[in-house]
């Protein structure tokens, strides 16, 4: 997620030039935004302004520095931004992040393992936590609900969590020599957020949208329930 700069950085262009000279590479626009954010919160961005990090990874690393957390544990660029975030959050929560700070555990699985560790659940006893996000989620909710049921609370909330992933379809025309797959890989790396920006980038790659708007979205809403106790005021 893009963070807004906390203040204007007057020498931003010069700082970017210095960093690009140091790393002998050019930053993407989104990486520059991330570095601008890091400079605006007065963290030593040069520690993690290496272009090998995506802009999302930079945000997580800069946030860690801003909160006084040593990112050494998750600075390996093989961790994606979600994994970095979950390891950092686990350090904030005070759980044993060494349990899940592994490249082969995806970020969503890390979320459920972290939540389980917060509840003092011995995750090593349950193989479901290590078999993907869906299994980890189900096992956490099962165990968490049992913990709450044993607590003696007579009233509770059922928290409904919903996540939506939408898919849009856009009809385009291309020349015979256009390398569509390479263009798509490059655009995916940029993680473009707005459709209008996407159309501009497509045109730059000789891919021509045939309509002003993409077709209506399709997609699924993922819903799960979690038992949450009501605390008396």
JSON list of C-alpha atoms in Angstrom, two decimals, residues 2-221:
[
{"chain": "A", "resi": 2, "resn": "UNK", "atom": "CA", "xyz": [1.31, 3.45, -0.95]},
{"chain": "A", "resi": 3, "resn": "UNK", "atom": "CA", "xyz": [2.04, 5.75, 1.98]},
{"chain": "A", "resi": 4, "resn": "UNK", "atom": "CA", "xyz": [1.84, 9.51, 1.67]},
{"chain": "A", "resi": 5, "resn": "UNK", "atom": "CA", "xyz": [4.92, 11.56, 2.47]},
{"chain": "A", "resi": 6, "resn": "UNK", "atom": "CA", "xyz": [4.74, 13.18, 5.89]},
{"chain": "A", "resi": 7, "resn": "UNK", "atom": "CA", "xyz": [6.42, 16.36, 4.68]},
{"chain": "A", "resi": 8, "resn": "UNK", "atom": "CA", "xyz": [7.93, 17.83, 1.54]},
{"chain": "A", "resi": 9, "resn": "UNK", "atom": "CA", "xyz": [11.50, 16.76, 0.87]},
{"chain": "A", "resi": 10, "resn": "UNK", "atom": "CA", "xyz": [13.14, 19.80, -0.77]},
{"chain": "A", "resi": 11, "resn": "UNK", "atom": "CA", "xyz": [16.24, 18.02, -2.09]},
{"chain": "A", "resi": 12, "resn": "UNK", "atom": "CA", "xyz": [14.44, 14.88, -3.27]},
{"chain": "A", "resi": 13, "resn": "UNK", "atom": "CA", "xyz": [15.77, 14.97, -6.84]},
{"chain": "A", "resi": 14, "resn": "UNK", "atom": "CA", "xyz": [19.36, 15.33, -5.66]},
{"chain": "A", "resi": 15, "resn": "UNK", "atom": "CA", "xyz": [18.96, 12.52, -3.13]},
{"chain": "A", "resi": 16, "resn": "UNK", "atom": "CA", "xyz": [17.53, 10.27, -5.83]},
{"chain": "A", "resi": 17, "resn": "UNK", "atom": "CA", "xyz": [20.45, 11.07, -8.15]},
{"chain": "A", "resi": 18, "resn": "UNK", "atom": "CA", "xyz": [22.92, 10.25, -5.39]},
{"chain": "A", "resi": 19, "resn": "UNK", "atom": "CA", "xyz": [21.24, 6.93, -4.66]},
{"chain": "A", "resi": 20, "resn": "UNK", "atom": "CA", "xyz": [21.00, 6.00, -8.35]},
{"chain": "A", "resi": 21, "resn": "UNK", "atom": "CA", "xyz": [24.71, 6.76, -8.70]},
{"chain": "A", "resi": 22, "resn": "UNK", "atom": "CA", "xyz": [25.47, 4.60, -5.67]},
{"chain": "A", "resi": 23, "resn": "UNK", "atom": "CA", "xyz": [23.49, 1.62, -6.94]},
{"chain": "A", "resi": 24, "resn": "UNK", "atom": "CA", "xyz": [24.18, 2.26, -10.65]},
{"chain": "A", "resi": 25, "resn": "UNK", "atom": "CA", "xyz": [20.51, 1.74, -11.48]},
{"chain": "A", "resi": 26, "resn": "UNK", "atom": "CA", "xyz": [17.43, 3.83, -12.18]},
{"chain": "A", "resi": 27, "resn": "UNK", "atom": "CA", "xyz": [14.42, 3.78, -9.89]},
{"chain": "A", "resi": 28, "resn": "UNK", "atom": "CA", "xyz": [10.85, 3.32, -11.03]},
{"chain": "A", "resi": 29, "resn": "UNK", "atom": "CA", "xyz": [8.37, 6.08, -10.25]},
{"chain": "A", "resi": 30, "resn": "UNK", "atom": "CA", "xyz": [6.87, 4.02, -7.42]},
{"chain": "A", "resi": 31, "resn": "UNK", "atom": "CA", "xyz": [10.29, 3.35, -5.91]},
{"chain": "A", "resi": 32, "resn": "UNK", "atom": "CA", "xyz": [10.93, 7.10, -5.93]},
{"chain": "A", "resi": 33, "resn": "UNK", "atom": "CA", "xyz": [7.61, 7.58, -4.12]},
{"chain": "A", "resi": 34, "resn": "UNK", "atom": "CA", "xyz": [8.71, 5.06, -1.49]},
{"chain": "A", "resi": 35, "resn": "UNK", "atom": "CA", "xyz": [12.08, 6.76, -1.02]},
{"chain": "A", "resi": 36, "resn": "UNK", "atom": "CA", "xyz": [10.32, 10.12, -0.75]},
{"chain": "A", "resi": 37, "resn": "UNK", "atom": "CA", "xyz": [8.17, 8.63, 2.01]},
{"chain": "A", "resi": 38, "resn": "UNK", "atom": "CA", "xyz": [11.24, 7.27, 3.80]},
{"chain": "A", "resi": 39, "resn": "UNK", "atom": "CA", "xyz": [12.99, 10.62, 3.65]},
{"chain": "A", "resi": 40, "resn": "UNK", "atom": "CA", "xyz": [9.86, 12.39, 4.90]},
{"chain": "A", "resi": 41, "resn": "UNK", "atom": "CA", "xyz": [9.85, 10.28, 8.08]},
{"chain": "A", "resi": 42, "resn": "UNK", "atom": "CA", "xyz": [13.59, 10.83, 8.59]},
{"chain": "A", "resi": 43, "resn": "UNK", "atom": "CA", "xyz": [14.82, 7.25, 8.36]},
{"chain": "A", "resi": 44, "resn": "UNK", "atom": "CA", "xyz": [18.18, 6.31, 6.80]},
{"chain": "A", "resi": 45, "resn": "UNK", "atom": "CA", "xyz": [16.75, 5.31, 3.42]},
{"chain": "A", "resi": 46, "resn": "UNK", "atom": "CA", "xyz": [20.18, 4.51, 2.00]},
{"chain": "A", "resi": 47, "resn": "UNK", "atom": "CA", "xyz": [20.14, 1.29, 4.04]},
{"chain": "A", "resi": 48, "resn": "UNK", "atom": "CA", "xyz": [17.27, -0.15, 2.00]},
{"chain": "A", "resi": 49, "resn": "UNK", "atom": "CA", "xyz": [17.04, 2.01, -1.13]},
{"chain": "A", "resi": 50, "resn": "UNK", "atom": "CA", "xyz": [18.64, -0.74, -3.18]},
{"chain": "A", "resi": 51, "resn": "UNK", "atom": "CA", "xyz": [16.64, -1.08, -6.44]},
{"chain": "A", "resi": 52, "resn": "UNK", "atom": "CA", "xyz": [16.51, -4.84, -5.84]},
{"chain": "A", "resi": 53, "resn": "UNK", "atom": "CA", "xyz": [13.67, -4.02, -3.43]},
{"chain": "A", "resi": 54, "resn": "UNK", "atom": "CA", "xyz": [10.24, -3.27, -4.87]},
{"chain": "A", "resi": 55, "resn": "UNK", "atom": "CA", "xyz": [8.52, -0.08, -3.77]},
{"chain": "A", "resi": 56, "resn": "UNK", "atom": "CA", "xyz": [6.24, -2.16, -1.52]},
{"chain": "A", "resi": 57, "resn": "UNK", "atom": "CA", "xyz": [9.21, -3.81, 0.17]},
{"chain": "A", "resi": 58, "resn": "UNK", "atom": "CA", "xyz": [10.83, -0.40, 0.68]},
{"chain": "A", "resi": 59, "resn": "UNK", "atom": "CA", "xyz": [7.72, 0.88, 2.44]},
{"chain": "A", "resi": 60, "resn": "UNK", "atom": "CA", "xyz": [7.81, -2.04, 4.88]},
{"chain": "A", "resi": 61, "resn": "UNK", "atom": "CA", "xyz": [11.52, -1.63, 5.58]},
{"chain": "A", "resi": 62, "resn": "UNK", "atom": "CA", "xyz": [11.22, 2.13, 6.08]},
{"chain": "A", "resi": 63, "resn": "UNK", "atom": "CA", "xyz": [8.23, 1.63, 8.39]},
{"chain": "A", "resi": 64, "resn": "UNK", "atom": "CA", "xyz": [10.25, -0.83, 10.44]},
{"chain": "A", "resi": 65, "resn": "UNK", "atom": "CA", "xyz": [13.08, 1.69, 10.83]},
{"chain": "A", "resi": 66, "resn": "UNK", "atom": "CA", "xyz": [10.56, 4.36, 11.78]},
{"chain": "A", "resi": 67, "resn": "UNK", "atom": "CA", "xyz": [9.17, 2.13, 14.55]},
{"chain": "A", "resi": 68, "resn": "UNK", "atom": "CA", "xyz": [12.61, 1.31, 15.90]},
{"chain": "A", "resi": 69, "resn": "UNK", "atom": "CA", "xyz": [12.52, -2.27, 14.62]},
{"chain": "A", "resi": 70, "resn": "UNK", "atom": "CA", "xyz": [15.67, -3.86, 13.23]},
{"chain": "A", "resi": 71, "resn": "UNK", "atom": "CA", "xyz": [14.67, -5.15, 9.75]},
{"chain": "A", "resi": 72, "resn": "UNK", "atom": "CA", "xyz": [17.65, -7.50, 9.57]},
{"chain": "A", "resi": 73, "resn": "UNK", "atom": "CA", "xyz": [15.36, -10.45, 10.25]},
{"chain": "A", "resi": 74, "resn": "UNK", "atom": "CA", "xyz": [13.32, -9.82, 7.10]},
{"chain": "A", "resi": 75, "resn": "UNK", "atom": "CA", "xyz": [15.56, -7.68, 4.87]},
{"chain": "A", "resi": 76, "resn": "UNK", "atom": "CA", "xyz": [16.18, -10.53, 2.43]},
{"chain": "A", "resi": 77, "resn": "UNK", "atom": "CA", "xyz": [14.52, -9.39, -0.85]},
{"chain": "A", "resi": 78, "resn": "UNK", "atom": "CA", "xyz": [13.25, -12.94, -1.36]},
{"chain": "A", "resi": 79, "resn": "UNK", "atom": "CA", "xyz": [10.60, -12.03, 1.21]},
{"chain": "A", "resi": 80, "resn": "UNK", "atom": "CA", "xyz": [7.79, -10.18, -0.54]},
{"chain": "A", "resi": 81, "resn": "UNK", "atom": "CA", "xyz": [6.20, -7.12, 1.06]},
{"chain": "A", "resi": 82, "resn": "UNK", "atom": "CA", "xyz": [3.39, -9.11, 2.70]},
{"chain": "A", "resi": 83, "resn": "UNK", "atom": "CA", "xyz": [5.86, -11.52, 4.27]},
{"chain": "A", "resi": 84, "resn": "UNK", "atom": "CA", "xyz": [7.98, -8.61, 5.50]},
{"chain": "A", "resi": 85, "resn": "UNK", "atom": "CA", "xyz": [4.90, -6.99, 7.02]},
{"chain": "A", "resi": 86, "resn": "UNK", "atom": "CA", "xyz": [3.85, -10.14, 8.86]},
{"chain": "A", "resi": 87, "resn": "UNK", "atom": "CA", "xyz": [7.33, -10.71, 10.29]},
{"chain": "A", "resi": 88, "resn": "UNK", "atom": "CA", "xyz": [7.53, -7.07, 11.39]},
{"chain": "A", "resi": 89, "resn": "UNK", "atom": "CA", "xyz": [4.05, -7.26, 12.94]},
{"chain": "A", "resi": 90, "resn": "UNK", "atom": "CA", "xyz": [5.03, -10.42, 14.77]},
{"chain": "A", "resi": 91, "resn": "UNK", "atom": "CA", "xyz": [8.04, -8.62, 16.23]},
{"chain": "A", "resi": 92, "resn": "UNK", "atom": "CA", "xyz": [5.74, -5.80, 17.35]},
{"chain": "A", "resi": 93, "resn": "UNK", "atom": "CA", "xyz": [3.34, -8.34, 18.88]},
{"chain": "A", "resi": 94, "resn": "UNK", "atom": "CA", "xyz": [6.18, -10.07, 20.69]},
{"chain": "A", "resi": 95, "resn": "UNK", "atom": "CA", "xyz": [5.69, -13.52, 19.19]},
{"chain": "A", "resi": 96, "resn": "UNK", "atom": "CA", "xyz": [8.44, -15.90, 18.11]},
{"chain": "A", "resi": 97, "resn": "UNK", "atom": "CA", "xyz": [8.73, -14.91, 14.45]},
{"chain": "A", "resi": 98, "resn": "UNK", "atom": "CA", "xyz": [11.41, -17.52, 13.86]},
{"chain": "A", "resi": 99, "resn": "UNK", "atom": "CA", "xyz": [8.52, -19.99, 13.73]},
{"chain": "A", "resi": 100, "resn": "UNK", "atom": "CA", "xyz": [7.31, -18.61, 10.40]},
{"chain": "A", "resi": 101, "resn": "UNK", "atom": "CA", "xyz": [9.98, -16.26, 9.00]},
{"chain": "A", "resi": 102, "resn": "UNK", "atom": "CA", "xyz": [10.71, -18.56, 6.07]},
{"chain": "A", "resi": 103, "resn": "UNK", "atom": "CA", "xyz": [10.65, -17.86, 2.36]},
{"chain": "A", "resi": 104, "resn": "UNK", "atom": "CA", "xyz": [8.49, -20.90, 1.64]},
{"chain": "A", "resi": 105, "resn": "UNK", "atom": "CA", "xyz": [5.62, -19.68, 3.85]},
{"chain": "A", "resi": 106, "resn": "UNK", "atom": "CA", "xyz": [3.43, -17.19, 2.01]},
{"chain": "A", "resi": 107, "resn": "UNK", "atom": "CA", "xyz": [2.25, -13.97, 3.60]},
{"chain": "A", "resi": 108, "resn": "UNK", "atom": "CA", "xyz": [-1.36, -15.08, 4.14]},
{"chain": "A", "resi": 109, "resn": "UNK", "atom": "CA", "xyz": [-0.23, -18.22, 5.95]},
{"chain": "A", "resi": 110, "resn": "UNK", "atom": "CA", "xyz": [2.07, -16.07, 8.07]},
{"chain": "A", "resi": 111, "resn": "UNK", "atom": "CA", "xyz": [-0.94, -14.02, 9.15]},
{"chain": "A", "resi": 112, "resn": "UNK", "atom": "CA", "xyz": [-2.74, -17.02, 10.62]},
{"chain": "A", "resi": 113, "resn": "UNK", "atom": "CA", "xyz": [0.39, -18.44, 12.22]},
{"chain": "A", "resi": 114, "resn": "UNK", "atom": "CA", "xyz": [1.12, -15.06, 13.82]},
{"chain": "A", "resi": 115, "resn": "UNK", "atom": "CA", "xyz": [-2.44, -14.79, 15.16]},
{"chain": "A", "resi": 116, "resn": "UNK", "atom": "CA", "xyz": [-2.20, -18.32, 16.54]},
{"chain": "A", "resi": 117, "resn": "UNK", "atom": "CA", "xyz": [1.07, -17.52, 18.29]},
{"chain": "A", "resi": 118, "resn": "UNK", "atom": "CA", "xyz": [-0.60, -14.48, 19.84]},
{"chain": "A", "resi": 119, "resn": "UNK", "atom": "CA", "xyz": [-3.20, -16.84, 21.30]},
{"chain": "A", "resi": 120, "resn": "UNK", "atom": "CA", "xyz": [-0.35, -19.03, 22.62]},
{"chain": "A", "resi": 121, "resn": "UNK", "atom": "CA", "xyz": [-1.38, -21.87, 20.34]},
{"chain": "A", "resi": 122, "resn": "UNK", "atom": "CA", "xyz": [1.42, -24.39, 19.81]},
{"chain": "A", "resi": 123, "resn": "UNK", "atom": "CA", "xyz": [1.43, -24.24, 16.02]},
{"chain": "A", "resi": 124, "resn": "UNK", "atom": "CA", "xyz": [3.99, -27.04, 15.78]},
{"chain": "A", "resi": 125, "resn": "UNK", "atom": "CA", "xyz": [1.32, -29.49, 16.96]},
{"chain": "A", "resi": 126, "resn": "UNK", "atom": "CA", "xyz": [-0.94, -28.78, 13.99]},
{"chain": "A", "resi": 127, "resn": "UNK", "atom": "CA", "xyz": [0.35, -29.58, 10.48]},
{"chain": "A", "resi": 128, "resn": "UNK", "atom": "CA", "xyz": [-2.47, -27.51, 8.97]},
{"chain": "A", "resi": 129, "resn": "UNK", "atom": "CA", "xyz": [-0.57, -24.32, 9.78]},
{"chain": "A", "resi": 130, "resn": "UNK", "atom": "CA", "xyz": [2.19, -25.39, 7.40]},
{"chain": "A", "resi": 131, "resn": "UNK", "atom": "CA", "xyz": [0.05, -26.57, 4.48]},
{"chain": "A", "resi": 132, "resn": "UNK", "atom": "CA", "xyz": [-1.05, -23.29, 2.96]},
{"chain": "A", "resi": 133, "resn": "UNK", "atom": "CA", "xyz": [-3.16, -20.29, 3.89]},
{"chain": "A", "resi": 134, "resn": "UNK", "atom": "CA", "xyz": [-6.55, -22.01, 3.63]},
{"chain": "A", "resi": 135, "resn": "UNK", "atom": "CA", "xyz": [-5.62, -24.81, 6.01]},
{"chain": "A", "resi": 136, "resn": "UNK", "atom": "CA", "xyz": [-3.90, -22.40, 8.40]},
{"chain": "A", "resi": 137, "resn": "UNK", "atom": "CA", "xyz": [-6.96, -20.14, 8.43]},
{"chain": "A", "resi": 138, "resn": "UNK", "atom": "CA", "xyz": [-9.36, -23.00, 9.14]},
{"chain": "A", "resi": 139, "resn": "UNK", "atom": "CA", "xyz": [-7.22, -24.42, 11.93]},
{"chain": "A", "resi": 140, "resn": "UNK", "atom": "CA", "xyz": [-6.75, -21.02, 13.57]},
{"chain": "A", "resi": 141, "resn": "UNK", "atom": "CA", "xyz": [-10.48, -20.26, 13.49]},
{"chain": "A", "resi": 142, "resn": "UNK", "atom": "CA", "xyz": [-11.30, -23.73, 14.82]},
{"chain": "A", "resi": 143, "resn": "UNK", "atom": "CA", "xyz": [-8.85, -23.46, 17.71]},
{"chain": "A", "resi": 144, "resn": "UNK", "atom": "CA", "xyz": [-9.63, -19.82, 18.45]},
{"chain": "A", "resi": 145, "resn": "UNK", "atom": "CA", "xyz": [-13.36, -20.49, 18.65]},
{"chain": "A", "resi": 146, "resn": "UNK", "atom": "CA", "xyz": [-12.72, -23.39, 21.06]},
{"chain": "A", "resi": 147, "resn": "UNK", "atom": "CA", "xyz": [-10.59, -21.13, 23.25]},
{"chain": "A", "resi": 148, "resn": "UNK", "atom": "CA", "xyz": [-13.33, -18.52, 23.42]},
{"chain": "A", "resi": 149, "resn": "UNK", "atom": "CA", "xyz": [-16.04, -21.10, 24.10]},
{"chain": "A", "resi": 150, "resn": "UNK", "atom": "CA", "xyz": [-14.06, -22.38, 27.10]},
{"chain": "A", "resi": 151, "resn": "UNK", "atom": "CA", "xyz": [-13.59, -18.88, 28.48]},
{"chain": "A", "resi": 152, "resn": "UNK", "atom": "CA", "xyz": [-17.09, -18.73, 29.98]},
{"chain": "A", "resi": 153, "resn": "UNK", "atom": "CA", "xyz": [-18.26, -15.65, 28.06]},
{"chain": "A", "resi": 154, "resn": "UNK", "atom": "CA", "xyz": [-22.03, -15.70, 27.68]},
{"chain": "A", "resi": 155, "resn": "UNK", "atom": "CA", "xyz": [-22.08, -13.00, 25.02]},
{"chain": "A", "resi": 156, "resn": "UNK", "atom": "CA", "xyz": [-19.93, -12.65, 21.97]},
{"chain": "A", "resi": 157, "resn": "UNK", "atom": "CA", "xyz": [-19.56, -10.99, 18.61]},
{"chain": "A", "resi": 158, "resn": "UNK", "atom": "CA", "xyz": [-19.17, -12.96, 15.44]},
{"chain": "A", "resi": 159, "resn": "UNK", "atom": "CA", "xyz": [-16.72, -10.95, 13.38]},
{"chain": "A", "resi": 160, "resn": "UNK", "atom": "CA", "xyz": [-17.33, -11.24, 9.65]},
{"chain": "A", "resi": 161, "resn": "UNK", "atom": "CA", "xyz": [-14.20, -10.74, 7.57]},
{"chain": "A", "resi": 162, "resn": "UNK", "atom": "CA", "xyz": [-14.63, -10.27, 3.82]},
{"chain": "A", "resi": 163, "resn": "UNK", "atom": "CA", "xyz": [-11.98, -9.95, 1.13]},
{"chain": "A", "resi": 164, "resn": "UNK", "atom": "CA", "xyz": [-12.81, -9.19, -2.49]},
{"chain": "A", "resi": 165, "resn": "UNK", "atom": "CA", "xyz": [-10.67, -9.91, -5.50]},
{"chain": "A", "resi": 166, "resn": "UNK", "atom": "CA", "xyz": [-12.03, -8.45, -8.72]},
{"chain": "A", "resi": 167, "resn": "UNK", "atom": "CA", "xyz": [-11.10, -9.39, -12.26]},
{"chain": "A", "resi": 168, "resn": "UNK", "atom": "CA", "xyz": [-11.64, -7.03, -15.19]},
{"chain": "A", "resi": 169, "resn": "UNK", "atom": "CA", "xyz": [-11.48, -7.84, -18.88]},
{"chain": "A", "resi": 170, "resn": "UNK", "atom": "CA", "xyz": [-10.26, -5.38, -21.50]},
{"chain": "A", "resi": 171, "resn": "UNK", "atom": "CA", "xyz": [-10.43, -6.00, -25.24]},
{"chain": "A", "resi": 172, "resn": "UNK", "atom": "CA", "xyz": [-7.31, -4.78, -27.03]},
{"chain": "A", "resi": 173, "resn": "UNK", "atom": "CA", "xyz": [-5.72, -4.87, -30.46]},
{"chain": "A", "resi": 174, "resn": "UNK", "atom": "CA", "xyz": [-2.03, -5.55, -31.08]},
{"chain": "A", "resi": 175, "resn": "UNK", "atom": "CA", "xyz": [0.44, -5.58, -33.94]},
{"chain": "A", "resi": 176, "resn": "UNK", "atom": "CA", "xyz": [1.82, -8.92, -35.06]},
{"chain": "A", "resi": 177, "resn": "UNK", "atom": "CA", "xyz": [5.28, -8.11, -33.70]},
{"chain": "A", "resi": 178, "resn": "UNK", "atom": "CA", "xyz": [4.06, -6.94, -30.28]},
{"chain": "A", "resi": 179, "resn": "UNK", "atom": "CA", "xyz": [5.44, -9.07, -27.44]},
{"chain": "A", "resi": 180, "resn": "UNK", "atom": "CA", "xyz": [2.31, -9.06, -25.29]},
{"chain": "A", "resi": 181, "resn": "UNK", "atom": "CA", "xyz": [3.61, -11.41, -22.60]},
{"chain": "A", "resi": 182, "resn": "UNK", "atom": "CA", "xyz": [6.75, -9.37, -21.99]},
{"chain": "A", "resi": 183, "resn": "UNK", "atom": "CA", "xyz": [4.70, -6.19, -21.78]},
{"chain": "A", "resi": 184, "resn": "UNK", "atom": "CA", "xyz": [2.29, -7.80, -19.31]},
{"chain": "A", "resi": 185, "resn": "UNK", "atom": "CA", "xyz": [5.14, -9.03, -17.10]},
{"chain": "A", "resi": 186, "resn": "UNK", "atom": "CA", "xyz": [6.64, -5.54, -17.04]},
{"chain": "A", "resi": 187, "resn": "UNK", "atom": "CA", "xyz": [3.30, -3.93, -16.19]},
{"chain": "A", "resi": 188, "resn": "UNK", "atom": "CA", "xyz": [2.58, -6.49, -13.47]},
{"chain": "A", "resi": 189, "resn": "UNK", "atom": "CA", "xyz": [5.87, -5.58, -11.83]},
{"chain": "A", "resi": 190, "resn": "UNK", "atom": "CA", "xyz": [4.68, -1.96, -11.63]},
{"chain": "A", "resi": 191, "resn": "UNK", "atom": "CA", "xyz": [1.44, -2.99, -9.83]},
{"chain": "A", "resi": 192, "resn": "UNK", "atom": "CA", "xyz": [-0.61, -0.24, -11.48]},
{"chain": "A", "resi": 193, "resn": "UNK", "atom": "CA", "xyz": [-3.62, 0.73, -9.37]},
{"chain": "A", "resi": 194, "resn": "UNK", "atom": "CA", "xyz": [-5.86, 2.82, -11.65]},
{"chain": "A", "resi": 195, "resn": "UNK", "atom": "CA", "xyz": [-7.38, 1.65, -14.93]},
{"chain": "A", "resi": 196, "resn": "UNK", "atom": "CA", "xyz": [-6.61, 4.97, -16.64]},
{"chain": "A", "resi": 197, "resn": "UNK", "atom": "CA", "xyz": [-2.91, 4.61, -15.79]},
{"chain": "A", "resi": 198, "resn": "UNK", "atom": "CA", "xyz": [-3.02, 1.06, -17.10]},
{"chain": "A", "resi": 199, "resn": "UNK", "atom": "CA", "xyz": [-4.43, 2.22, -20.45]},
{"chain": "A", "resi": 200, "resn": "UNK", "atom": "CA", "xyz": [-1.62, 4.75, -20.83]},
{"chain": "A", "resi": 201, "resn": "UNK", "atom": "CA", "xyz": [1.02, 2.11, -20.11]},
{"chain": "A", "resi": 202, "resn": "UNK", "atom": "CA", "xyz": [-0.62, -0.29, -22.56]},
{"chain": "A", "resi": 203, "resn": "UNK", "atom": "CA", "xyz": [-0.45, 2.33, -25.31]},
{"chain": "A", "resi": 204, "resn": "UNK", "atom": "CA", "xyz": [3.25, 2.85, -24.58]},
{"chain": "A", "resi": 205, "resn": "UNK", "atom": "CA", "xyz": [3.74, -0.85, -25.29]},
{"chain": "A", "resi": 206, "resn": "UNK", "atom": "CA", "xyz": [1.80, -0.74, -28.57]},
{"chain": "A", "resi": 207, "resn": "UNK", "atom": "CA", "xyz": [-1.24, -2.43, -27.04]},
{"chain": "A", "resi": 208, "resn": "UNK", "atom": "CA", "xyz": [-4.42, -0.55, -27.98]},
{"chain": "A", "resi": 209, "resn": "UNK", "atom": "CA", "xyz": [-7.56, -0.75, -25.79]},
{"chain": "A", "resi": 210, "resn": "UNK", "atom": "CA", "xyz": [-10.69, -0.91, -27.97]},
{"chain": "A", "resi": 211, "resn": "UNK", "atom": "CA", "xyz": [-13.09, 0.50, -25.37]},
{"chain": "A", "resi": 212, "resn": "UNK", "atom": "CA", "xyz": [-12.98, 3.43, -22.97]},
{"chain": "A", "resi": 213, "resn": "UNK", "atom": "CA", "xyz": [-13.84, 1.24, -20.01]},
{"chain": "A", "resi": 214, "resn": "UNK", "atom": "CA", "xyz": [-13.05, -2.37, -19.14]},
{"chain": "A", "resi": 215, "resn": "UNK", "atom": "CA", "xyz": [-15.87, -4.86, -18.97]},
{"chain": "A", "resi": 216, "resn": "UNK", "atom": "CA", "xyz": [-17.74, -5.22, -15.70]},
{"chain": "A", "resi": 217, "resn": "UNK", "atom": "CA", "xyz": [-15.71, -6.94, -12.97]},
{"chain": "A", "resi": 218, "resn": "UNK", "atom": "CA", "xyz": [-16.11, -10.54, -12.02]},
{"chain": "A", "resi": 219, "resn": "UNK", "atom": "CA", "xyz": [-14.65, -12.21, -8.98]},
{"chain": "A", "resi": 220, "resn": "UNK", "atom": "CA", "xyz": [-15.31, -13.89, -5.70]},
{"chain": "A", "resi": 221, "resn": "UNK", "atom": "CA", "xyz": [-15.77, -12.55, -2.21]}
]
